[in-house]
Short mmCIF file of C-alpha atoms in Angstrom, two decimals:
data_model
loop_
_atom_site.label_atom_id
_atom_site.label_comp_id
_atom_site.label_asym_id
_atom_site.label_seq_id
_atom_site.Cartn_x
_atom_site.Cartn_y
_atom_site.Cartn_z
CA UNK A 136 -122.52 -9.42 21.55
CA UNK A 137 -121.11 -8.27 18.20
CA UNK A 138 -124.60 -7.35 17.02
CA UNK A 139 -125.20 -5.30 20.18
CA UNK A 140 -121.90 -3.43 19.73
CA UNK A 141 -122.70 -2.79 16.08
CA UNK A 142 -126.12 -1.41 17.03
CA UNK A 143 -124.55 0.93 19.62
CA UNK A 144 -122.02 2.22 17.08
CA UNK A 145 -124.72 2.83 14.49
CA UNK A 146 -126.96 4.51 17.08
CA UNK A 147 -124.20 6.88 18.20
CA UNK A 148 -123.35 7.65 14.58
CA UNK A 149 -127.00 8.41 13.85
CA UNK A 150 -127.17 10.82 16.81
CA UNK A 151 -124.01 12.56 15.65
CA UNK A 152 -125.34 12.84 12.12
CA UNK A 153 -128.61 14.31 13.38
CA UNK A 154 -126.61 17.06 15.08
CA UNK A 155 -124.60 17.88 11.95
CA UNK A 156 -125.20 21.29 10.47
CA UNK A 157 -127.40 21.17 7.38
CA UNK A 158 -128.33 23.93 4.98
CA UNK A 159 -131.42 23.67 2.77
CA UNK A 160 -130.73 21.81 -0.46
CA UNK A 161 -131.35 24.87 -2.68
CA UNK A 162 -128.09 26.30 -1.26
CA UNK A 163 -124.94 24.98 -2.92
CA UNK A 164 -121.75 26.00 -4.68
CA UNK A 165 -122.25 28.13 -7.84
CA UNK A 166 -125.69 29.42 -6.85
CA UNK A 167 -127.23 32.76 -7.80
CA UNK A 168 -128.83 34.90 -5.11
CA UNK A 169 -131.55 37.43 -5.86
CA UNK A 170 -130.21 40.97 -5.83
CA UNK A 171 -131.80 43.84 -3.93
CA UNK A 172 -133.94 41.66 -1.63
CA UNK A 173 -133.75 40.45 1.94
CA UNK A 174 -132.44 36.88 1.61
CA UNK A 175 -133.51 33.97 3.84
CA UNK A 176 -130.92 31.25 4.51
CA UNK A 177 -132.11 28.23 6.47
CA UNK A 178 -131.45 24.64 7.46
CA UNK A 179 -131.25 22.11 10.30
CA UNK A 180 -128.89 21.47 13.22
CA UNK A 181 -128.91 20.29 16.78
CA UNK A 182 -131.55 21.96 18.93
CA UNK A 183 -130.78 25.35 20.46
CA UNK A 184 -127.53 25.66 18.57
CA UNK A 185 -125.95 28.97 17.63
CA UNK A 186 -125.74 29.42 13.86
CA UNK A 187 -123.86 32.13 11.97
CA UNK A 188 -124.00 32.86 8.27
CA UNK A 189 -121.30 35.02 6.70
CA UNK A 190 -121.50 36.38 3.16
CA UNK A 191 -120.45 39.52 1.28
CA UNK A 192 -119.26 41.30 4.45
CA UNK A 193 -122.37 40.41 6.45
CA UNK A 194 -122.47 38.17 9.52
CA UNK A 195 -125.92 37.08 10.73
CA UNK A 196 -126.53 34.89 13.77
CA UNK A 197 -129.45 32.97 15.24
CA UNK A 198 -130.26 29.94 17.39
CA UNK A 199 -132.01 26.84 16.09
CA UNK A 200 -135.34 25.97 17.70
CA UNK A 201 -136.27 22.83 19.66
CA UNK A 202 -136.64 20.88 16.43
CA UNK A 203 -133.30 22.08 15.12
CA UNK A 204 -134.73 24.44 12.51
CA UNK A 205 -132.91 27.71 11.91
CA UNK A 206 -133.16 30.69 9.55
CA UNK A 207 -131.32 33.97 9.14
CA UNK A 208 -131.91 36.86 6.77
CA UNK A 209 -129.15 38.57 4.85
CA UNK A 210 -129.64 42.24 4.05
CA UNK A 211 -130.21 43.11 0.38
CA UNK A 212 -127.10 42.67 -1.78
CA UNK A 213 -126.21 44.38 -5.02
CA UNK A 214 -125.17 42.61 -8.22
CA UNK A 215 -121.99 40.58 -8.09
CA UNK A 216 -120.48 38.75 -11.05
CA UNK A 217 -117.45 37.60 -9.04
CA UNK A 218 -118.07 34.44 -7.05
CA UNK A 219 -117.87 34.74 -3.26
CA UNK A 220 -117.95 32.19 -0.44
CA UNK A 221 -120.77 31.74 2.07
CA UNK A 222 -119.72 30.33 5.45
CA UNK A 223 -122.32 28.65 7.66
CA UNK A 224 -121.15 27.73 11.15
CA UNK A 225 -122.68 25.72 13.96
CA UNK A 226 -120.99 22.81 15.74
CA UNK A 227 -119.62 22.10 12.29
CA UNK A 228 -118.96 24.36 9.33
CA UNK A 229 -120.06 24.45 5.70
CA UNK A 230 -118.49 26.64 3.04
CA UNK A 231 -120.39 27.27 -0.19
CA UNK A 232 -118.19 28.65 -2.97
CA UNK A 233 -118.53 30.71 -6.15
CA UNK A 234 -121.82 32.46 -5.29
CA UNK A 235 -122.94 35.37 -7.48
CA UNK A 236 -125.83 37.83 -7.18
CA UNK A 237 -128.30 38.73 -9.92
CA UNK A 238 -131.80 37.77 -11.09
CA UNK A 239 -133.35 34.44 -10.07
CA UNK A 240 -136.39 32.80 -11.65
CA UNK A 241 -138.21 29.50 -11.22
CA UNK A 242 -139.19 27.86 -14.51
CA UNK A 243 -141.90 25.26 -14.08
CA UNK A 244 -144.68 23.43 -15.89
CA UNK A 245 -145.08 20.34 -18.03
CA UNK A 246 -143.47 18.90 -21.17
CA UNK A 247 -143.09 22.09 -23.21
CA UNK A 248 -141.14 23.60 -20.32
CA UNK A 249 -139.18 20.38 -19.89
CA UNK A 250 -138.37 20.18 -23.64
CA UNK A 251 -134.60 20.03 -23.91
CA UNK A 252 -132.31 22.72 -25.24
CA UNK A 253 -130.44 20.11 -27.28
CA UNK A 254 -133.61 19.34 -29.27
CA UNK A 255 -134.09 22.93 -30.48
CA UNK A 256 -131.27 24.00 -32.87
CA UNK A 257 -132.01 27.74 -32.61
CA UNK A 258 -131.75 27.61 -28.82
CA UNK A 259 -128.81 25.21 -28.79
CA UNK A 260 -126.97 27.68 -31.01
CA UNK A 261 -126.93 30.19 -28.14
CA UNK A 262 -124.78 27.96 -25.91
CA UNK A 263 -121.37 29.26 -27.11
CA UNK A 264 -122.42 32.81 -26.26
CA UNK A 265 -123.51 32.20 -22.66
CA UNK A 266 -122.05 34.67 -20.16
CA UNK A 267 -123.50 34.66 -16.64
CA UNK A 268 -126.21 31.99 -16.57
CA UNK A 269 -126.46 29.31 -13.91
CA UNK A 270 -129.06 26.67 -13.21
CA UNK A 271 -130.47 24.37 -10.57
CA UNK A 272 -132.22 21.28 -11.95
CA UNK A 273 -134.75 19.85 -9.48
CA UNK A 274 -134.79 16.06 -9.61
CA UNK A 275 -138.18 14.70 -10.69
CA UNK A 276 -139.93 12.87 -7.88
CA UNK A 277 -143.09 12.82 -5.78
CA UNK A 278 -143.85 12.73 -2.08
CA UNK A 279 -146.96 12.10 0.00
CA UNK A 280 -145.85 14.83 2.41
CA UNK A 281 -144.33 18.28 1.92
CA UNK A 282 -140.57 17.78 1.80
CA UNK A 283 -138.00 20.17 3.21
CA UNK A 284 -135.14 18.78 1.10
CA UNK A 285 -134.75 17.70 -2.52
CA UNK A 286 -132.09 16.44 -4.89
CA UNK A 287 -130.32 18.92 -7.14
CA UNK A 288 -127.45 21.39 -7.15
CA UNK A 289 -126.47 24.67 -8.72
CA UNK A 290 -124.17 24.45 -11.72
CA UNK A 291 -122.47 27.14 -13.78
CA UNK A 292 -124.20 25.93 -16.93
CA UNK A 293 -127.32 26.82 -18.87
CA UNK A 294 -130.67 25.14 -18.00
CA UNK A 295 -131.64 21.92 -19.76
CA UNK A 296 -135.01 23.45 -20.70
CA UNK A 297 -135.07 25.23 -24.08
CA UNK A 298 -137.67 27.78 -22.93
CA UNK A 299 -135.89 28.42 -19.62
CA UNK A 300 -132.53 28.81 -21.34
CA UNK A 301 -133.89 31.12 -24.04
CA UNK A 302 -135.54 33.26 -21.35
CA UNK A 303 -132.36 33.36 -19.26
CA UNK A 304 -130.16 34.18 -22.25
CA UNK A 305 -132.16 37.20 -23.38
CA UNK A 306 -132.87 38.40 -19.84
CA UNK A 307 -129.15 38.34 -19.06
CA UNK A 308 -128.52 40.29 -22.26
CA UNK A 309 -131.10 42.95 -21.31
CA UNK A 310 -130.21 43.20 -17.61
CA UNK A 311 -126.44 42.59 -17.88
CA UNK A 312 -126.46 40.71 -14.56
CA UNK A 313 -126.07 37.03 -13.66
CA UNK A 314 -129.27 35.04 -14.16
CA UNK A 315 -130.10 31.95 -12.12
CA UNK A 316 -132.77 29.50 -13.26
CA UNK A 317 -134.38 26.94 -10.95
CA UNK A 318 -135.89 24.43 -13.34
CA UNK A 319 -138.62 22.21 -11.90
CA UNK A 320 -140.94 20.68 -14.49
CA UNK A 321 -142.37 17.33 -15.49
CA UNK A 322 -144.11 16.34 -18.72
CA UNK A 323 -147.90 15.77 -18.77
CA UNK A 324 -148.32 17.15 -15.24
CA UNK A 325 -151.54 19.03 -14.52
CA UNK A 326 -152.00 22.26 -12.60
CA UNK A 327 -153.39 20.09 -9.80
CA UNK A 328 -150.09 18.19 -9.63
CA UNK A 329 -148.40 21.41 -8.51
CA UNK A 330 -151.09 22.47 -6.03
CA UNK A 331 -150.43 22.23 -2.27
CA UNK A 332 -152.91 20.15 -0.32
CA UNK A 333 -154.32 23.09 1.63
CA UNK A 334 -155.95 24.38 -1.55
CA UNK A 335 -158.74 21.86 -0.92
CA UNK A 336 -160.18 24.61 1.29
CA UNK A 337 -160.52 27.06 -1.62
CA UNK A 338 -160.99 24.84 -4.69
CA UNK A 339 -163.97 22.43 -4.53
CA UNK A 340 -162.91 20.27 -7.47
CA UNK A 341 -159.43 19.84 -5.96
CA UNK A 342 -161.04 18.81 -2.67
CA UNK A 343 -162.88 16.06 -4.55
CA UNK A 344 -159.71 14.99 -6.35
CA UNK A 345 -157.74 14.69 -3.13
CA UNK A 346 -160.58 12.88 -1.37
CA UNK A 347 -160.67 10.29 -4.17
CA UNK A 348 -156.87 10.07 -4.10
CA UNK A 349 -156.68 9.46 -0.35
CA UNK A 350 -159.29 6.69 -0.55
CA UNK A 351 -157.56 4.90 -3.43
CA UNK A 352 -155.30 2.56 -1.45
CA UNK A 353 -154.37 0.58 -4.56
CA UNK A 354 -153.10 3.74 -6.23
CA UNK A 355 -151.17 4.83 -3.14
CA UNK A 356 -149.51 1.42 -2.79
CA UNK A 357 -148.53 1.45 -6.45
CA UNK A 358 -146.90 4.87 -6.05
CA UNK A 359 -145.04 3.63 -2.99
CA UNK A 360 -143.66 0.60 -4.84
CA UNK A 361 -142.49 2.78 -7.73
CA UNK A 362 -140.72 5.13 -5.31
CA UNK A 363 -138.89 2.19 -3.76
CA UNK A 364 -137.00 1.90 -7.05
CA UNK A 365 -135.40 5.31 -6.27
CA UNK A 366 -135.71 6.77 -9.74
CA UNK A 367 -134.96 3.63 -11.74
CA UNK A 368 -138.44 3.74 -13.28
CA UNK A 369 -139.87 2.33 -16.44
CA UNK A 370 -141.51 4.86 -18.78
CA UNK A 371 -145.03 3.83 -17.79
CA UNK A 372 -144.10 4.24 -14.11
CA UNK A 373 -142.64 7.69 -14.77
CA UNK A 374 -145.86 8.70 -16.51
CA UNK A 375 -147.95 7.29 -13.69
CA UNK A 376 -146.14 9.39 -11.07
CA UNK A 377 -146.23 12.70 -12.93
CA UNK A 378 -149.98 12.49 -13.56
CA UNK A 379 -150.82 12.41 -9.85
CA UNK A 380 -152.29 15.38 -7.93
CA UNK A 381 -150.41 17.47 -5.35
CA UNK A 382 -147.52 15.07 -4.71
CA UNK A 383 -145.32 16.78 -7.34
CA UNK A 384 -145.72 20.03 -5.41
CA UNK A 385 -144.62 18.28 -2.22
CA UNK A 386 -141.36 17.02 -3.71
CA UNK A 387 -140.45 19.54 -6.42
CA UNK A 388 -141.76 22.96 -5.38
CA UNK A 389 -142.27 23.06 -1.62
CA UNK A 390 -138.55 22.53 -0.80
CA UNK A 391 -137.76 25.78 -2.64
CA UNK A 392 -139.82 27.90 -0.26
CA UNK A 393 -138.90 30.58 0.84
CA UNK A 394 -135.77 30.94 -1.36
CA UNK A 395 -135.90 34.48 -2.73
CA UNK A 396 -136.67 34.69 -6.44
CA UNK A 397 -137.87 37.43 -8.76
CA UNK A 398 -140.67 35.31 -10.15
CA UNK A 399 -141.88 32.16 -11.84
CA UNK A 400 -142.14 31.40 -15.55
CA UNK A 401 -145.07 28.97 -15.86
CA UNK A 402 -145.57 26.92 -19.03
CA UNK A 403 -148.40 24.50 -18.34
CA UNK A 404 -152.00 23.93 -19.36
CA UNK A 405 -152.02 21.24 -22.02
CA UNK A 406 -153.09 18.58 -19.50
CA UNK A 407 -156.04 20.76 -18.51
CA UNK A 408 -157.41 21.09 -22.07
CA UNK A 409 -159.10 17.67 -22.13
CA UNK A 410 -162.52 19.12 -21.35
CA UNK A 411 -164.23 22.49 -21.03
CA UNK A 412 -165.51 22.67 -17.47
CA UNK A 413 -166.35 20.69 -14.37
CA UNK A 414 -164.75 17.48 -13.17
CA UNK A 415 -165.09 14.23 -15.15
CA UNK A 416 -166.29 11.15 -13.33
CA UNK A 417 -163.54 9.11 -11.70
CA UNK A 418 -162.70 6.13 -13.88
CA UNK A 419 -159.75 3.71 -13.78
CA UNK A 420 -159.14 4.12 -17.53
CA UNK A 421 -159.06 7.93 -17.51
CA UNK A 422 -158.27 8.77 -13.88
CA UNK A 423 -155.71 11.29 -15.13
CA UNK A 424 -158.53 13.31 -16.78
CA UNK A 425 -159.67 14.29 -13.31
CA UNK A 426 -158.45 17.88 -13.59
CA UNK A 427 -160.18 21.22 -14.05
CA UNK A 428 -161.22 22.15 -17.58
CA UNK A 429 -160.30 25.12 -19.74
CA UNK A 430 -163.06 27.46 -18.57
CA UNK A 431 -162.23 26.83 -14.89
CA UNK A 432 -158.45 26.97 -15.25
CA UNK A 433 -158.12 30.75 -14.99
CA UNK A 434 -159.81 31.02 -11.60
CA UNK A 435 -157.86 28.07 -10.21
CA UNK A 436 -154.56 29.40 -11.55
CA UNK A 437 -155.15 32.73 -9.84
CA UNK A 438 -155.86 31.01 -6.52
CA UNK A 439 -152.69 28.96 -6.96
CA UNK A 440 -150.62 32.08 -7.59
CA UNK A 441 -152.00 33.77 -4.48
CA UNK A 442 -151.37 30.62 -2.43
CA UNK A 443 -147.74 30.40 -3.52
CA UNK A 444 -147.16 34.10 -2.90
CA UNK A 445 -148.48 33.60 0.62
CA UNK A 446 -146.23 30.60 1.21
CA UNK A 447 -143.21 32.50 -0.10
CA UNK A 448 -144.18 35.54 1.95
CA UNK A 449 -143.73 37.57 -1.21
CA UNK A 450 -146.88 39.36 -2.49
CA UNK A 451 -144.85 40.94 -5.31
CA UNK A 452 -143.54 37.65 -6.69
CA UNK A 453 -144.04 37.92 -10.45
CA UNK A 454 -145.83 35.14 -12.32
CA UNK A 455 -145.26 35.02 -16.06
CA UNK A 456 -147.61 32.65 -17.87
CA UNK A 457 -146.77 31.19 -21.28
CA UNK A 458 -149.94 31.25 -23.35
CA UNK A 459 -150.57 27.92 -25.06
CA UNK A 460 -149.55 28.31 -28.73
CA UNK A 461 -151.48 27.24 -31.81
CA UNK A 462 -152.71 23.65 -31.91
CA UNK A 463 -155.37 22.19 -34.17
CA UNK A 464 -156.97 19.53 -31.99
CA UNK A 465 -159.96 19.78 -29.66
CA UNK A 466 -161.05 18.20 -26.39
CA UNK A 467 -161.16 14.55 -25.36
CA UNK A 468 -164.81 14.38 -26.42
CA UNK A 469 -164.14 15.85 -29.90
CA UNK A 470 -160.51 15.85 -31.00
CA UNK A 471 -161.02 16.64 -34.68
CA UNK A 472 -161.98 20.27 -35.21
CA UNK A 473 -161.61 23.08 -37.74
CA UNK A 474 -158.41 24.68 -36.38
CA UNK A 475 -159.35 28.15 -37.68
CA UNK A 476 -162.98 28.25 -36.58
CA UNK A 477 -163.86 30.63 -33.70
CA UNK A 478 -166.75 28.44 -32.55
CA UNK A 479 -164.94 25.14 -32.01
CA UNK A 480 -164.03 23.83 -28.55
CA UNK A 481 -160.34 24.55 -28.96
CA UNK A 482 -157.36 25.81 -26.98
CA UNK A 483 -158.73 29.32 -27.47
CA UNK A 484 -160.68 28.83 -24.24
CA UNK A 485 -157.54 27.92 -22.32
CA UNK A 486 -155.78 31.03 -23.61
CA UNK A 487 -158.68 33.15 -22.39
CA UNK A 488 -158.32 31.57 -18.95
CA UNK A 489 -154.59 32.19 -18.95
CA UNK A 490 -155.11 35.84 -19.88
CA UNK A 491 -157.52 36.16 -16.95
CA UNK A 492 -154.51 36.03 -14.62
CA UNK A 493 -153.74 39.60 -15.69
CA UNK A 494 -156.44 40.70 -13.24
CA UNK A 495 -153.82 40.04 -10.54
CA UNK A 496 -150.99 42.47 -9.94
CA UNK A 497 -147.45 41.40 -10.86
CA UNK A 498 -148.47 39.03 -13.63
CA UNK A 499 -147.81 38.89 -17.37
CA UNK A 500 -148.68 36.58 -20.25
CA UNK A 501 -146.31 35.69 -23.09
CA UNK A 502 -148.32 35.85 -26.32
CA UNK A 503 -147.68 32.79 -28.51
CA UNK A 504 -150.72 33.01 -30.80
CA UNK A 505 -148.50 33.13 -33.90
CA UNK A 506 -146.47 30.10 -32.79
CA UNK A 507 -147.19 26.38 -32.54
CA UNK A 508 -148.00 23.60 -34.99
CA UNK A 509 -151.44 22.41 -36.03
CA UNK A 510 -150.77 18.72 -35.29
CA UNK A 511 -147.86 18.78 -32.83
CA UNK A 512 -148.39 19.39 -29.13
CA UNK A 513 -144.63 19.94 -28.76
CA UNK A 514 -143.82 22.70 -31.27
CA UNK A 515 -140.20 23.57 -31.98
CA UNK A 516 -140.47 27.38 -31.90
CA UNK A 517 -139.26 27.80 -28.32
CA UNK A 518 -136.79 30.65 -28.96
CA UNK A 519 -139.42 33.42 -29.40
CA UNK A 520 -141.04 32.43 -26.11
CA UNK A 521 -137.82 33.17 -24.24
CA UNK A 522 -137.27 36.40 -26.16
CA UNK A 523 -140.75 37.71 -25.39
CA UNK A 524 -140.54 36.57 -21.79
CA UNK A 525 -137.27 38.42 -21.31
CA UNK A 526 -138.85 41.62 -22.64
CA UNK A 527 -141.74 41.26 -20.20
CA UNK A 528 -139.34 40.50 -17.35
CA UNK A 529 -137.25 43.57 -18.13
CA UNK A 530 -140.34 45.79 -18.32
CA UNK A 531 -142.28 44.55 -15.30
CA UNK A 532 -139.62 43.36 -12.87
CA UNK A 533 -136.57 45.43 -13.76
CA UNK A 534 -138.40 48.67 -14.49
CA UNK A 535 -137.01 49.10 -18.00
CA UNK A 536 -139.01 51.54 -20.08
CA UNK A 537 -139.27 49.31 -23.14
CA UNK A 538 -141.98 48.02 -25.45
CA UNK A 539 -142.70 44.44 -24.47
CA UNK A 540 -146.30 43.80 -25.46
CA UNK A 541 -148.05 43.21 -28.74
CA UNK A 542 -151.26 45.08 -29.61
CA UNK A 543 -154.06 44.55 -27.09
CA UNK A 544 -157.70 45.38 -27.68
CA UNK A 545 -158.63 48.36 -25.50
CA UNK A 546 -162.19 49.05 -26.67
CA UNK A 547 -164.71 48.28 -29.40
CA UNK A 548 -166.93 50.82 -31.12
CA UNK A 549 -170.07 49.97 -33.12
CA UNK A 550 -170.61 52.36 -36.05
CA UNK A 551 -173.50 51.49 -38.38
CA UNK A 552 -172.56 48.17 -40.03
CA UNK A 553 -168.96 48.30 -38.91
CA UNK A 554 -167.03 47.45 -35.78
CA UNK A 555 -163.97 49.53 -34.92
CA UNK A 556 -161.45 47.80 -32.69
CA UNK A 557 -159.11 50.14 -30.79
CA UNK A 558 -155.72 48.83 -29.66
CA UNK A 559 -153.04 49.82 -27.19
CA UNK A 560 -149.36 48.95 -27.68
CA UNK A 561 -150.13 49.49 -31.35
CA UNK A 562 -147.43 51.87 -32.61
CA UNK A 563 -147.14 51.33 -36.37
CA UNK A 564 -149.94 48.76 -36.36
CA UNK A 565 -149.33 46.60 -39.42
CA UNK A 566 -149.37 43.11 -40.87
CA UNK A 567 -146.34 40.93 -41.39
CA UNK A 568 -147.19 40.19 -45.01
CA UNK A 569 -148.56 43.60 -45.99
CA UNK A 570 -152.03 42.14 -46.55
CA UNK A 571 -155.27 42.80 -44.68
CA UNK A 572 -155.43 41.57 -41.08
CA UNK A 573 -156.64 38.01 -40.74
CA UNK A 574 -158.39 35.91 -38.07
CA UNK A 575 -161.11 38.48 -37.30
CA UNK A 576 -164.66 37.12 -37.09
CA UNK A 577 -167.80 39.09 -36.34
CA UNK A 578 -171.41 38.26 -35.50
CA UNK A 579 -174.70 39.96 -34.68
CA UNK A 580 -177.22 38.91 -32.03
CA UNK A 581 -177.53 35.37 -33.41
CA UNK A 582 -173.79 34.78 -32.85
CA UNK A 583 -173.28 33.04 -36.16
CA UNK A 584 -169.70 33.93 -36.91
CA UNK A 585 -168.56 35.14 -40.31
CA UNK A 586 -165.10 36.16 -41.50
CA UNK A 587 -164.63 39.89 -41.34
CA UNK A 588 -163.07 42.18 -43.89
CA UNK A 589 -160.45 44.04 -41.89
CA UNK A 590 -158.67 47.31 -42.56
CA UNK A 591 -156.01 49.06 -40.48
CA UNK A 592 -156.55 52.74 -39.73
CA UNK A 593 -153.76 54.13 -37.54
CA UNK A 594 -154.03 52.23 -34.22
CA UNK A 595 -157.36 50.60 -34.93
CA UNK A 596 -158.85 47.94 -37.15
CA UNK A 597 -162.17 48.48 -38.93
CA UNK A 598 -164.27 45.36 -39.46
CA UNK A 599 -167.24 44.63 -41.69
CA UNK A 600 -168.91 41.85 -43.65
CA UNK A 601 -170.99 42.54 -46.80
CA UNK A 602 -173.88 40.29 -45.82
CA UNK A 603 -173.91 40.98 -42.08
CA UNK A 604 -176.13 43.73 -40.73
CA UNK A 605 -175.79 45.24 -37.28
CA UNK A 606 -172.61 43.41 -36.20
CA UNK A 607 -172.18 43.37 -32.45
CA UNK A 608 -169.43 40.93 -31.45
CA UNK A 609 -165.82 40.27 -32.40
CA UNK A 610 -163.56 37.29 -31.97
CA UNK A 611 -159.92 37.70 -32.91
CA UNK A 612 -157.57 34.73 -33.20
CA UNK A 613 -160.04 32.82 -31.06
CA UNK A 614 -159.34 29.41 -32.56
CA UNK A 615 -157.13 26.39 -32.10
CA UNK A 616 -154.55 27.39 -34.72
CA UNK A 617 -155.55 30.72 -36.26
CA UNK A 618 -153.61 32.27 -39.12
CA UNK A 619 -152.57 35.65 -37.77
CA UNK A 620 -150.52 38.51 -39.18
CA UNK A 621 -151.34 41.59 -37.04
CA UNK A 622 -148.31 43.05 -35.23
CA UNK A 623 -146.87 46.32 -33.95
CA UNK A 624 -143.61 48.07 -34.85
CA UNK A 625 -141.55 45.49 -32.94
CA UNK A 626 -143.22 42.62 -34.74
CA UNK A 627 -144.97 41.46 -31.55
CA UNK A 628 -148.30 39.76 -32.32
CA UNK A 629 -151.71 41.06 -31.25
CA UNK A 630 -153.29 39.26 -28.30
CA UNK A 631 -156.39 37.13 -28.98
CA UNK A 632 -159.73 38.25 -27.56
CA UNK A 633 -163.49 37.94 -27.81
CA UNK A 634 -166.14 40.51 -26.90
CA UNK A 635 -169.20 38.27 -26.72
CA UNK A 636 -168.22 37.24 -23.17
CA UNK A 637 -169.31 40.68 -22.00
CA UNK A 638 -172.94 39.58 -22.29
CA UNK A 639 -172.37 36.18 -20.63
#
């Protein structure tokens, strides 16, 4: 009899809990809302229940559907540095306090995005000068299905990520508004880890990956057993989870949709540099190599961006890609390479794929070609990435009329035995050390690359090589870890490029 009574009590309590008002987990005290945009607020409640949301003088009402889902939209709100309360009412009431309005960005990717502020002295030194920066740290986990809720909360502190914090710090300085960072990253995760399952319809290699994944019952059971530990994982278990496809998206990105943000800062790609193209054979030893290669990455990344914009219902959502910085190692098949050679299978090919995203509107790429370390996949120079990202954010999302780009090749002119490279964003084109520009290589029809003698003439660079007749192609900084010195008046580096692809 006691067991029956206990069951009844628990059952009634469960029903009552199911009818409690819930707001999506991205909403909490201390959050930052995106200014100047229509703002969705959503959650769960009992079915057909009236819900009202009050904030900043607005009161919006709706009724939950049969499943208890509800959503209202607040009208666009201007900047607010003074925290206000949001009141959500149904059968019960929730009050969220200290909410400000400014610029909101998602910062995502793998280990170089995850790399902690405390490990980078130059970034850590900014902490005492923080003004209006807040952050939401998404708890690292995976899920076999798209989740509506996640663990995490807004805090009135800087992000744990050095790149995210540097970006937020300099963006706040330029915009003079509160900046909110939603940090969701996990080391050694691939692009495929962050891809929603429905992309199998558009990306053949991802379809194959997910087919193999769904058939691998041993793998699925292992993931399930790790998840039963509820985060108390050993290092090898942590690594095993983060190297899986799609299930990171389900747990760490999907629950954010459709929270209004200005854009996403994406620092990922290292996991996808293990091979050039195609999909490696599935093998138990190297199952985590089953990702797209460097030449394919650009097309897949663009499809991913378009997919997420569609899910967010925001075609103008800005995607800012961090170009992979200098690194002197090659692919899985050939790791040891000449880090300055333009013909090696290096990260240069990944950078080209990342730059291909610029064919989409509302995208930008942070140039890091002068950064990085030849033998360290986790370089320490994170501060300039945030600085350059903030400039791009101010220019392309805030409408500031500022210089934010380094020199970019605009055209190439063949004149006798010389090649003239014309640049844009090249005011006061110069070199950092006052010497001739470096990292230029040229070739004729045989495509045997030779170092070029380079000379700056106004906003162009003239290239030649004494023993090379009829030069036709140029590669600039197209190497794993090139030594570069070409900048504009602001000291922003020239973007890498190659012209031989025009004939491919």
